[in-house]
mmCIF file of C-alpha atoms and ligand atoms in Angstrom:
data_model
loop_
_atom_site.group_PDB
_atom_site.id
_atom_site.type_symbol
_atom_site.label_atom_id
_atom_site.label_comp_id
_atom_site.label_asym_id
_atom_site.label_seq_id
_atom_site.Cartn_x
_atom_site.Cartn_y
_atom_site.Cartn_z
ATOM 1 C CA MET A 1 0.032 0.033 -0.072
ATOM 2 C CA ASN A 2 1.254 3.496 -0.928
ATOM 3 C CA CYS A 3 2.479 6.128 1.712
ATOM 4 C CA THR A 4 4.366 9.347 1.819
ATOM 5 C CA LEU A 5 6.791 8.756 4.676
ATOM 6 C CA LEU A 6 8.989 11.279 6.554
ATOM 7 C CA VAL A 7 11.863 10.163 8.771
ATOM 8 C CA THR A 8 13.056 12.929 11.097
ATOM 9 C CA GLY A 9 16.723 12.488 12.420
ATOM 10 C CA ALA A 10 17.532 10.496 9.156
ATOM 11 C CA THR A 11 21.288 11.150 9.644
ATOM 12 C CA GLY A 12 21.334 9.900 13.191
ATOM 13 C CA LEU A 13 22.304 6.455 14.532
ATOM 14 C CA LEU A 14 18.922 4.999 14.237
ATOM 15 C CA GLY A 15 17.507 7.391 11.437
ATOM 16 C CA ARG A 16 20.003 6.079 8.713
ATOM 17 C CA PRO A 17 18.906 2.467 8.669
ATOM 18 C CA VAL A 18 15.193 3.588 9.017
ATOM 19 C CA LEU A 19 15.519 5.730 6.061
ATOM 20 C CA ARG A 20 17.300 2.670 4.292
ATOM 21 C CA ALA A 21 14.775 0.075 5.276
ATOM 22 C CA CYS A 22 11.776 2.240 4.292
ATOM 23 C CA ALA A 23 13.244 3.552 1.176
ATOM 24 C CA ALA A 24 13.597 -0.155 -0.130
ATOM 25 C CA VAL A 25 9.810 -0.462 0.011
ATOM 26 C CA PRO A 26 8.845 0.359 -3.854
ATOM 27 C CA ALA A 27 5.294 1.726 -2.927
ATOM 28 C CA TRP A 28 6.532 4.096 -0.411
ATOM 29 C CA ARG A 29 7.744 7.705 -1.176
ATOM 30 C CA VAL A 30 10.371 8.249 1.693
ATOM 31 C CA THR A 31 12.214 11.493 2.718
ATOM 32 C CA GLY A 32 14.498 12.094 5.620
ATOM 33 C CA THR A 33 15.346 15.242 7.725
ATOM 34 C CA ALA A 34 18.796 16.308 8.423
ATOM 35 C CA PHE A 35 20.018 19.120 10.599
ATOM 36 C CA ARG A 36 23.940 19.394 11.047
ATOM 37 C CA ARG A 37 24.916 16.674 8.463
ATOM 38 C CA THR A 38 23.409 16.619 4.973
ATOM 39 C CA GLY A 39 23.148 14.103 2.095
ATOM 40 C CA PRO A 40 21.448 13.319 -1.003
ATOM 41 C CA GLY A 41 17.570 13.236 -0.809
ATOM 42 C CA LEU A 42 17.658 14.759 2.586
ATOM 43 C CA GLU A 43 15.590 18.092 3.583
ATOM 44 C CA ARG A 44 17.617 20.172 6.124
ATOM 45 C CA VAL A 45 15.432 21.611 9.074
ATOM 46 C CA ASP A 46 16.063 22.849 12.480
ATOM 47 C CA LEU A 47 13.075 21.114 14.470
ATOM 48 C CA ALA A 48 13.951 23.245 17.488
ATOM 49 C CA GLN A 49 12.441 26.105 15.525
ATOM 50 C CA THR A 50 9.119 24.641 16.285
ATOM 51 C CA GLY A 51 7.115 27.664 14.674
ATOM 52 C CA ALA A 52 8.531 26.499 11.201
ATOM 53 C CA ILE A 53 7.460 23.038 11.397
ATOM 54 C CA PRO A 54 3.870 23.107 10.106
ATOM 55 C CA ALA A 55 5.026 25.146 6.854
ATOM 56 C CA PHE A 56 7.567 22.513 6.345
ATOM 57 C CA LEU A 57 5.266 19.554 6.825
ATOM 58 C CA ASP A 58 2.695 21.483 4.644
ATOM 59 C CA ARG A 59 5.107 21.259 1.874
ATOM 60 C CA LEU A 60 6.200 17.571 2.167
ATOM 61 C CA ALA A 61 2.563 16.396 3.082
ATOM 62 C CA PRO A 62 3.624 13.106 4.747
ATOM 63 C CA THR A 63 1.075 10.496 5.460
ATOM 64 C CA VAL A 64 3.276 8.806 7.978
ATOM 65 C CA ILE A 65 6.080 10.235 10.083
ATOM 66 C CA ILE A 66 8.638 8.350 11.935
ATOM 67 C CA HIS A 67 9.990 10.685 14.535
ATOM 68 C CA ALA A 68 13.590 9.849 15.471
ATOM 69 C CA ALA A 69 15.207 13.220 15.765
ATOM 70 C CA ALA A 70 16.274 13.859 19.381
ATOM 71 C CA GLU A 71 18.857 14.890 21.965
ATOM 72 C CA ARG A 72 19.677 11.403 23.366
ATOM 73 C CA ARG A 73 22.802 12.041 25.418
ATOM 74 C CA PRO A 74 21.820 11.974 29.153
ATOM 75 C CA ASP A 75 24.757 14.164 30.353
ATOM 76 C CA VAL A 76 23.890 16.858 27.713
ATOM 77 C CA SER A 77 20.246 16.852 28.635
ATOM 78 C CA GLU A 78 21.306 17.286 32.247
ATOM 79 C CA LYS A 79 23.311 20.210 31.573
ATOM 80 C CA ASP A 80 20.975 21.823 29.010
ATOM 81 C CA PRO A 81 17.332 20.733 29.867
ATOM 82 C CA ASP A 82 15.835 23.670 27.976
ATOM 83 C CA GLY A 83 17.486 22.901 24.805
ATOM 84 C CA THR A 84 16.465 19.231 25.344
ATOM 85 C CA GLN A 85 12.990 20.119 26.032
ATOM 86 C CA ARG A 86 12.705 22.262 22.945
ATOM 87 C CA LEU A 87 13.798 19.477 20.598
ATOM 88 C CA ASN A 88 12.515 16.304 22.463
ATOM 89 C CA VAL A 89 9.216 17.996 23.513
ATOM 90 C CA GLY A 90 8.539 21.071 21.544
ATOM 91 C CA ALA A 91 9.317 19.644 18.225
ATOM 92 C CA THR A 92 7.655 16.538 19.041
ATOM 93 C CA ALA A 93 4.401 18.262 20.114
ATOM 94 C CA ALA A 94 4.415 20.331 16.867
ATOM 95 C CA LEU A 95 4.836 17.282 14.691
ATOM 96 C CA ALA A 96 2.046 15.546 16.605
ATOM 97 C CA GLN A 97 -0.388 18.330 16.203
ATOM 98 C CA TRP A 98 0.257 18.772 12.572
ATOM 99 C CA ALA A 99 -0.155 14.869 12.224
ATOM 100 C CA ALA A 100 -3.367 14.882 14.204
ATOM 101 C CA ALA A 101 -4.703 17.874 12.209
ATOM 102 C CA HIS A 102 -3.799 16.176 8.758
ATOM 103 C CA GLY A 103 -4.695 12.486 9.310
ATOM 104 C CA ALA A 104 -1.005 11.586 9.351
ATOM 105 C CA PHE A 105 0.340 8.670 11.609
ATOM 106 C CA LEU A 106 3.112 9.503 13.812
ATOM 107 C CA ILE A 107 5.590 6.980 15.247
ATOM 108 C CA TYR A 108 7.475 8.706 17.956
ATOM 109 C CA ILE A 109 10.819 6.948 18.947
ATOM 110 C CA SER A 110 11.000 6.813 23.013
ATOM 111 C CA SER A 111 13.241 5.312 25.285
ATOM 112 C CA ASP A 112 13.405 2.735 28.047
ATOM 113 C CA TYR A 113 14.584 5.597 30.296
ATOM 114 C CA VAL A 114 11.021 6.724 30.860
ATOM 115 C CA PHE A 115 11.308 3.953 33.486
ATOM 116 C CA ASP A 116 13.361 3.954 36.884
ATOM 117 C CA GLY A 117 14.776 0.692 36.472
ATOM 118 C CA THR A 118 13.723 -0.778 39.671
ATOM 119 C CA ARG A 119 10.871 -3.099 38.459
ATOM 120 C CA ALA A 120 11.838 -4.846 35.330
ATOM 121 C CA PRO A 121 10.461 -6.188 33.097
ATOM 122 C CA TYR A 122 8.344 -3.289 31.808
ATOM 123 C CA THR A 123 5.305 -3.689 29.632
ATOM 124 C CA PRO A 124 3.892 -0.674 27.671
ATOM 125 C CA ALA A 125 1.431 -0.312 30.560
ATOM 126 C CA SER A 126 3.908 -0.222 33.474
ATOM 127 C CA PRO A 127 4.116 3.050 35.384
ATOM 128 C CA THR A 128 6.712 5.416 34.163
ATOM 129 C CA HIS A 129 9.151 7.288 36.483
ATOM 130 C CA PRO A 130 12.107 8.870 34.744
ATOM 131 C CA ILE A 131 15.131 9.626 36.982
ATOM 132 C CA ASN A 132 17.089 11.942 34.758
ATOM 133 C CA ALA A 133 16.361 14.840 32.528
ATOM 134 C CA TYR A 134 16.661 12.919 29.242
ATOM 135 C CA GLY A 135 14.227 10.367 30.473
ATOM 136 C CA GLN A 136 11.666 12.999 31.699
ATOM 137 C CA SER A 137 11.902 14.676 28.194
ATOM 138 C CA LYS A 138 11.218 11.530 26.359
ATOM 139 C CA LEU A 139 8.209 10.983 28.625
ATOM 140 C CA ASP A 140 7.120 14.480 28.085
ATOM 141 C CA GLY A 141 7.394 13.921 24.294
ATOM 142 C CA GLU A 142 5.153 10.741 24.771
ATOM 143 C CA HIS A 143 2.573 12.865 26.741
ATOM 144 C CA ALA A 144 2.624 15.581 23.842
ATOM 145 C CA VAL A 145 1.943 13.016 21.303
ATOM 146 C CA GLN A 146 -0.823 11.494 23.305
ATOM 147 C CA ALA A 147 -2.306 14.954 23.870
ATOM 148 C CA ALA A 148 -2.537 15.761 19.975
ATOM 149 C CA GLY A 149 -4.770 12.723 19.036
ATOM 150 C CA ARG A 150 -5.229 8.989 19.091
ATOM 151 C CA ASP A 151 -3.532 8.038 15.602
ATOM 152 C CA TYR A 152 -0.048 7.393 16.863
ATOM 153 C CA ALA A 153 2.464 4.915 18.084
ATOM 154 C CA VAL A 154 5.128 5.429 20.631
ATOM 155 C CA LEU A 155 8.045 2.886 20.341
ATOM 156 C CA ARG A 156 10.534 2.716 23.187
ATOM 157 C CA VAL A 157 13.641 1.158 22.576
ATOM 158 C CA PRO A 158 17.020 0.582 24.952
ATOM 159 C CA ILE A 159 20.578 1.241 24.244
ATOM 160 C CA LEU A 160 21.297 1.052 20.480
ATOM 161 C CA TYR A 161 24.159 -0.076 18.378
ATOM 162 C CA GLY A 162 24.733 -0.816 14.817
ATOM 163 C CA GLU A 163 26.568 0.535 11.798
ATOM 164 C CA VAL A 164 28.305 3.771 13.063
ATOM 165 C CA GLU A 165 29.950 6.654 11.130
ATOM 166 C CA ALA A 166 32.467 6.763 14.014
ATOM 167 C CA LEU A 167 32.994 4.345 17.183
ATOM 168 C CA ASP A 168 31.970 6.941 19.587
ATOM 169 C CA GLU A 169 28.475 7.501 17.770
ATOM 170 C CA SER A 170 26.830 4.606 19.881
ATOM 171 C CA PRO A 171 27.173 4.037 23.640
ATOM 172 C CA VAL A 172 27.917 0.550 22.779
ATOM 173 C CA THR A 173 30.728 0.917 20.220
ATOM 174 C CA VAL A 174 32.340 3.667 22.156
ATOM 175 C CA LEU A 175 33.409 0.914 24.404
ATOM 176 C CA ALA A 176 35.440 -0.586 21.527
ATOM 177 C CA LYS A 177 37.082 2.784 20.925
ATOM 178 C CA ASN A 178 38.199 3.158 24.517
ATOM 179 C CA MET A 179 39.759 -0.312 24.205
ATOM 180 C CA LEU A 180 41.396 0.595 21.074
ATOM 181 C CA ASN A 181 42.714 3.916 22.611
ATOM 182 C CA ALA A 182 44.003 2.396 25.784
ATOM 183 C CA ARG A 183 47.880 2.431 26.450
ATOM 184 C CA PRO A 184 49.675 -0.881 26.165
ATOM 185 C CA GLY A 185 49.030 -2.941 29.077
ATOM 186 C CA GLU A 186 46.682 -0.496 30.552
ATOM 187 C CA ARG A 187 43.747 -1.942 32.489
ATOM 188 C CA LEU A 188 40.354 -0.405 31.782
ATOM 189 C CA ALA A 189 37.331 -0.185 34.349
ATOM 190 C CA MET A 190 34.145 -1.165 32.669
ATOM 191 C CA GLU A 191 30.764 -0.379 34.206
ATOM 192 C CA ASN A 192 29.158 -3.579 35.609
ATOM 193 C CA TRP A 193 26.300 -2.194 37.411
ATOM 194 C CA ALA A 194 23.474 -1.722 34.970
ATOM 195 C CA THR A 195 21.912 -4.388 33.070
ATOM 196 C CA ARG A 196 21.059 -3.437 29.437
ATOM 197 C CA TYR A 197 19.639 -4.999 26.319
ATOM 198 C CA PRO A 198 21.666 -3.811 23.329
ATOM 199 C CA THR A 199 19.533 -3.492 20.468
ATOM 200 C CA HIS A 200 20.712 -3.370 16.841
ATOM 201 C CA THR A 201 19.493 -0.278 14.809
ATOM 202 C CA GLY A 202 18.837 -2.642 11.817
ATOM 203 C CA ASP A 203 16.526 -4.574 13.875
ATOM 204 C CA VAL A 204 14.572 -1.420 15.139
ATOM 205 C CA ALA A 205 14.542 -0.251 11.386
ATOM 206 C CA ALA A 206 12.757 -3.483 10.271
ATOM 207 C CA VAL A 207 10.401 -3.305 13.208
ATOM 208 C CA LEU A 208 9.479 0.296 12.237
ATOM 209 C CA ARG A 209 9.020 -0.918 8.650
ATOM 210 C CA GLN A 210 6.654 -3.671 9.808
ATOM 211 C CA MET A 211 4.826 -1.161 11.972
ATOM 212 C CA VAL A 212 4.273 1.157 8.984
ATOM 213 C CA ALA A 213 3.178 -1.938 6.956
ATOM 214 C CA HIS A 214 0.782 -3.058 9.663
ATOM 215 C CA LYS A 215 -0.646 0.264 9.989
ATOM 216 C CA LEU A 216 -1.270 0.703 6.300
ATOM 217 C CA ALA A 217 -3.201 -2.697 6.484
ATOM 218 C CA HIS A 218 -4.754 -2.165 9.872
ATOM 219 C CA PRO A 219 -6.118 1.440 10.394
ATOM 220 C CA ASP A 220 -6.823 0.865 14.032
ATOM 221 C CA PHE A 221 -3.226 -0.004 14.941
ATOM 222 C CA SER A 222 -2.085 2.617 17.556
ATOM 223 C CA GLY A 223 -0.609 2.914 21.016
ATOM 224 C CA VAL A 224 2.644 2.533 23.009
ATOM 225 C CA PHE A 225 4.879 -0.346 22.042
ATOM 226 C CA HIS A 226 8.370 -1.791 23.045
ATOM 227 C CA TRP A 227 11.120 -3.323 21.052
ATOM 228 C CA SER A 228 14.362 -4.609 22.613
ATOM 229 C CA GLY A 229 17.148 -7.089 22.109
ATOM 230 C CA ALA A 230 16.918 -10.140 24.176
ATOM 231 C CA GLU A 231 20.528 -10.373 25.541
ATOM 232 C CA ALA A 232 21.028 -8.946 29.155
ATOM 233 C CA MET A 233 24.489 -7.464 29.377
ATOM 234 C CA THR A 234 26.513 -4.931 31.303
ATOM 235 C CA LYS A 235 28.954 -2.639 29.676
ATOM 236 C CA TYR A 236 31.653 -5.102 30.997
ATOM 237 C CA GLY A 237 29.812 -7.847 29.199
ATOM 238 C CA MET A 238 29.688 -5.968 25.902
ATOM 239 C CA ALA A 239 33.534 -5.242 26.247
ATOM 240 C CA LEU A 240 34.100 -8.808 26.819
ATOM 241 C CA ALA A 241 32.327 -9.548 23.373
ATOM 242 C CA PHE A 242 34.565 -6.704 21.757
ATOM 243 C CA ALA A 243 37.735 -8.184 23.090
ATOM 244 C CA PRO A 244 38.491 -10.939 20.721
ATOM 245 C CA LEU A 245 37.789 -8.761 17.667
ATOM 246 C CA LEU A 246 39.993 -5.830 18.380
ATOM 247 C CA PRO A 247 42.013 -7.808 19.798
ATOM 248 C CA PHE A 248 42.109 -6.807 23.469
ATOM 249 C CA ASP A 249 43.438 -9.021 26.399
ATOM 250 C CA PRO A 250 40.113 -9.647 28.511
ATOM 251 C CA ALA A 251 42.254 -9.688 31.633
ATOM 252 C CA ARG A 252 42.744 -6.008 31.195
ATOM 253 C CA LEU A 253 38.990 -5.473 31.591
ATOM 254 C CA VAL A 254 38.136 -4.741 35.221
ATOM 255 C CA PRO A 255 34.468 -5.007 36.175
ATOM 256 C CA ASP A 256 33.239 -1.842 38.147
ATOM 257 C CA ASN A 257 30.339 -2.555 40.118
ATOM 258 C CA ALA A 258 29.549 1.165 41.188
ATOM 259 C CA PRO A 259 26.844 3.032 39.514
ATOM 260 C CA PRO A 260 28.136 5.239 36.682
ATOM 261 C CA ALA A 261 29.112 8.830 37.128
ATOM 262 C CA GLY A 262 27.199 11.710 35.679
ATOM 263 C CA ALA A 263 23.354 11.729 35.092
ATOM 264 C CA PRO A 264 21.577 9.130 37.281
ATOM 265 C CA ARG A 265 20.913 5.871 35.161
ATOM 266 C CA PRO A 266 18.221 3.191 35.838
ATOM 267 C CA LYS A 267 19.518 -0.155 36.867
ATOM 268 C CA ASP A 268 17.622 -2.463 34.580
ATOM 269 C CA CYS A 269 14.772 -1.241 32.113
ATOM 270 C CA HIS A 270 14.249 -4.670 30.379
ATOM 271 C CA LEU A 271 11.212 -3.778 27.854
ATOM 272 C CA ASP A 272 8.667 -6.581 27.413
ATOM 273 C CA ALA A 273 8.160 -6.578 23.606
ATOM 274 C CA SER A 274 5.548 -9.261 23.453
ATOM 275 C CA ALA A 275 2.812 -6.995 22.223
ATOM 276 C CA LEU A 276 4.520 -6.294 18.850
ATOM 277 C CA GLU A 277 5.643 -10.111 18.766
ATOM 278 C CA SER A 278 1.999 -11.033 19.050
ATOM 279 C CA LEU A 279 1.412 -9.133 15.700
ATOM 280 C CA GLY A 280 4.282 -11.087 13.993
ATOM 281 C CA ILE A 281 6.476 -7.948 14.256
ATOM 282 C CA GLY A 282 10.109 -8.170 15.124
ATOM 283 C CA GLN A 283 13.814 -9.028 14.221
ATOM 284 C CA ARG A 284 16.646 -9.816 16.543
ATOM 285 C CA THR A 285 20.178 -9.929 15.587
ATOM 286 C CA PRO A 286 22.500 -11.919 18.077
ATOM 287 C CA PHE A 287 24.906 -9.381 19.565
ATOM 288 C CA ALA A 288 28.237 -11.204 19.124
ATOM 289 C CA SER A 289 27.249 -12.029 15.311
ATOM 290 C CA ALA A 290 26.644 -8.419 14.534
ATOM 291 C CA LEU A 291 29.897 -6.958 15.852
ATOM 292 C CA PRO A 292 32.461 -8.109 13.185
ATOM 293 C CA ALA A 293 30.624 -6.169 10.555
ATOM 294 C CA ILE A 294 30.289 -3.128 12.639
ATOM 295 C CA LEU A 295 33.851 -2.925 13.663
ATOM 296 C CA ALA A 296 35.461 -3.745 10.426
ATOM 297 C CA PRO A 297 35.424 -0.357 8.776
ATOM 298 C CA HIS A 298 36.994 1.056 11.986
ATOM 299 C CA LEU A 299 39.968 -1.380 12.500
ATOM 300 C CA VAL A 300 43.319 -0.633 10.913
ATOM 301 C CA ARG A 301 44.745 -3.675 9.359
HETATM 302 N N1 LIG B 401 21.062 5.869 20.919
HETATM 303 C C1 LIG B 401 20.564 5.079 21.924
HETATM 304 O O1 LIG B 401 21.226 4.463 22.547
HETATM 305 C C2 LIG B 401 18.972 5.248 22.071
HETATM 306 C C3 LIG B 401 18.400 4.697 23.073
HETATM 307 C C4 LIG B 401 17.005 4.772 23.345
HETATM 308 C C5 LIG B 401 16.445 5.451 22.480
HETATM 309 N N2 LIG B 401 16.955 6.325 21.624
HETATM 310 C C6 LIG B 401 16.096 7.367 20.820
HETATM 311 O O2 LIG B 401 16.146 6.917 19.426
HETATM 312 C C7 LIG B 401 15.926 7.995 18.716
HETATM 313 C C8 LIG B 401 17.104 8.206 17.589
HETATM 314 O O3 LIG B 401 18.358 8.286 18.338
HETATM 315 P P1 LIG B 401 19.782 8.294 17.711
HETATM 316 O O4 LIG B 401 20.672 7.498 18.666
HETATM 317 O O5 LIG B 401 19.623 7.924 16.546
HETATM 318 O O6 LIG B 401 20.232 9.910 17.777
HETATM 319 P P2 LIG B 401 21.469 10.452 17.066
HETATM 320 O O7 LIG B 401 22.381 9.525 16.676
HETATM 321 O O8 LIG B 401 22.015 11.485 18.224
HETATM 322 O O9 LIG B 401 20.753 11.395 15.893
HETATM 323 C C9 LIG B 401 19.959 12.430 16.169
HETATM 324 C C10 LIG B 401 19.295 12.696 14.999
HETATM 325 O O10 LIG B 401 18.611 14.049 15.383
HETATM 326 C C11 LIG B 401 19.059 15.223 14.566
HETATM 327 N N3 LIG B 401 18.781 16.508 15.123
HETATM 328 C C12 LIG B 401 19.462 16.838 16.240
HETATM 329 N N4 LIG B 401 19.152 18.109 16.568
HETATM 330 C C13 LIG B 401 18.247 18.729 15.556
HETATM 331 C C14 LIG B 401 17.331 19.601 15.210
HETATM 332 N N5 LIG B 401 17.626 20.813 16.228
HETATM 333 N N6 LIG B 401 16.548 19.694 14.214
HETATM 334 C C15 LIG B 401 16.428 18.610 13.532
HETATM 335 N N7 LIG B 401 17.072 17.509 13.544
HETATM 336 C C16 LIG B 401 17.937 17.480 14.745
HETATM 337 C C17 LIG B 401 20.322 14.786 14.075
HETATM 338 O O11 LIG B 401 20.500 15.360 12.787
HETATM 339 P P3 LIG B 401 22.092 15.937 12.288
HETATM 340 O O12 LIG B 401 22.890 14.675 12.787
HETATM 341 O O13 LIG B 401 22.040 16.134 10.870
HETATM 342 O O14 LIG B 401 22.419 17.085 13.140
HETATM 343 C C18 LIG B 401 20.301 13.364 13.882
HETATM 344 O O15 LIG B 401 19.744 12.953 12.660
HETATM 345 C C19 LIG B 401 15.909 9.314 19.560
HETATM 346 O O16 LIG B 401 14.503 9.524 19.802
HETATM 347 C C20 LIG B 401 16.425 8.866 20.771
HETATM 348 O O17 LIG B 401 15.892 9.373 21.988
HETATM 349 C C21 LIG B 401 18.195 6.188 21.420
#
């Protein structure tokens, strides 16, 4: 079925594979937005200038919007809560209001950080309780979407990794960068406190493509959904998986059992993805099998 799809944040870690996955569907006309980066087929827009959003959307006239643009670095959000609110909440509200007024379906990408991490696993109906400014902004974004109308989907996802432009682009692959940059023989402390479920951006992109296809076939589809990888790991565990590929002697990795410094982080936000699974939606790439292709462009041989 046809649709005119707009992907915001199409230059980002998640937006790139989402744009690729959706553009591969012949019946869909797909455009992405960029801000600081550019590229062929991308529309440049500053979504923090919320007043300009309606005219921008009038011009593109999307019937489906996947809203992935955001400030997603918790430590930046903690230091700049106003800037974060402008993009994560103000822009989301403007997109959602336009979508509701024009009969477009908005999929808003949210985060497992809307939970406090004390009562995993979380279903879409579990009570939310963010413990840092980033998580609060993502929850406020959800509320803005829900206040605008009923024809929306919220997709919460946890820590993401996948094809990166630089290793420090993802909070997962940055661990490999730190290992590669260590001095010879240096031992590296790796956080072993929070349990995470690293989730491949290619899998989230496939899930979003399936959600759009499902919506086009089932107009009643809407609500809050979760997608997550299934492998529970701390950052120390992820570093152990990187070690043989770099290579890096795993004996030099020191598990650090203290909570991380900086913005407070939840301990375990495992997301229950069974609502989408029950619709036949889903894709999971095993963590270890994804790493060689992700690392290859960044390793000097
Ligand atoms: N990364 C994770 O581990 C993670 C985990 C859970 C949830 N999420 C959520 O997943 C979504 C995608 O995150 P991501 O990791 O792909 O983020 P990202 O890599 O930081 O990309 C952010 C995107 O937002 C765009 N952007 C930033 N400021 C903008 C502005 N003022 N106007 C318009 N566009 C702007 C960027 O464009 P330019 O690059 O062109 O400037 C980029 O395309 C977000 O909603 C995030 O909250 C991410």
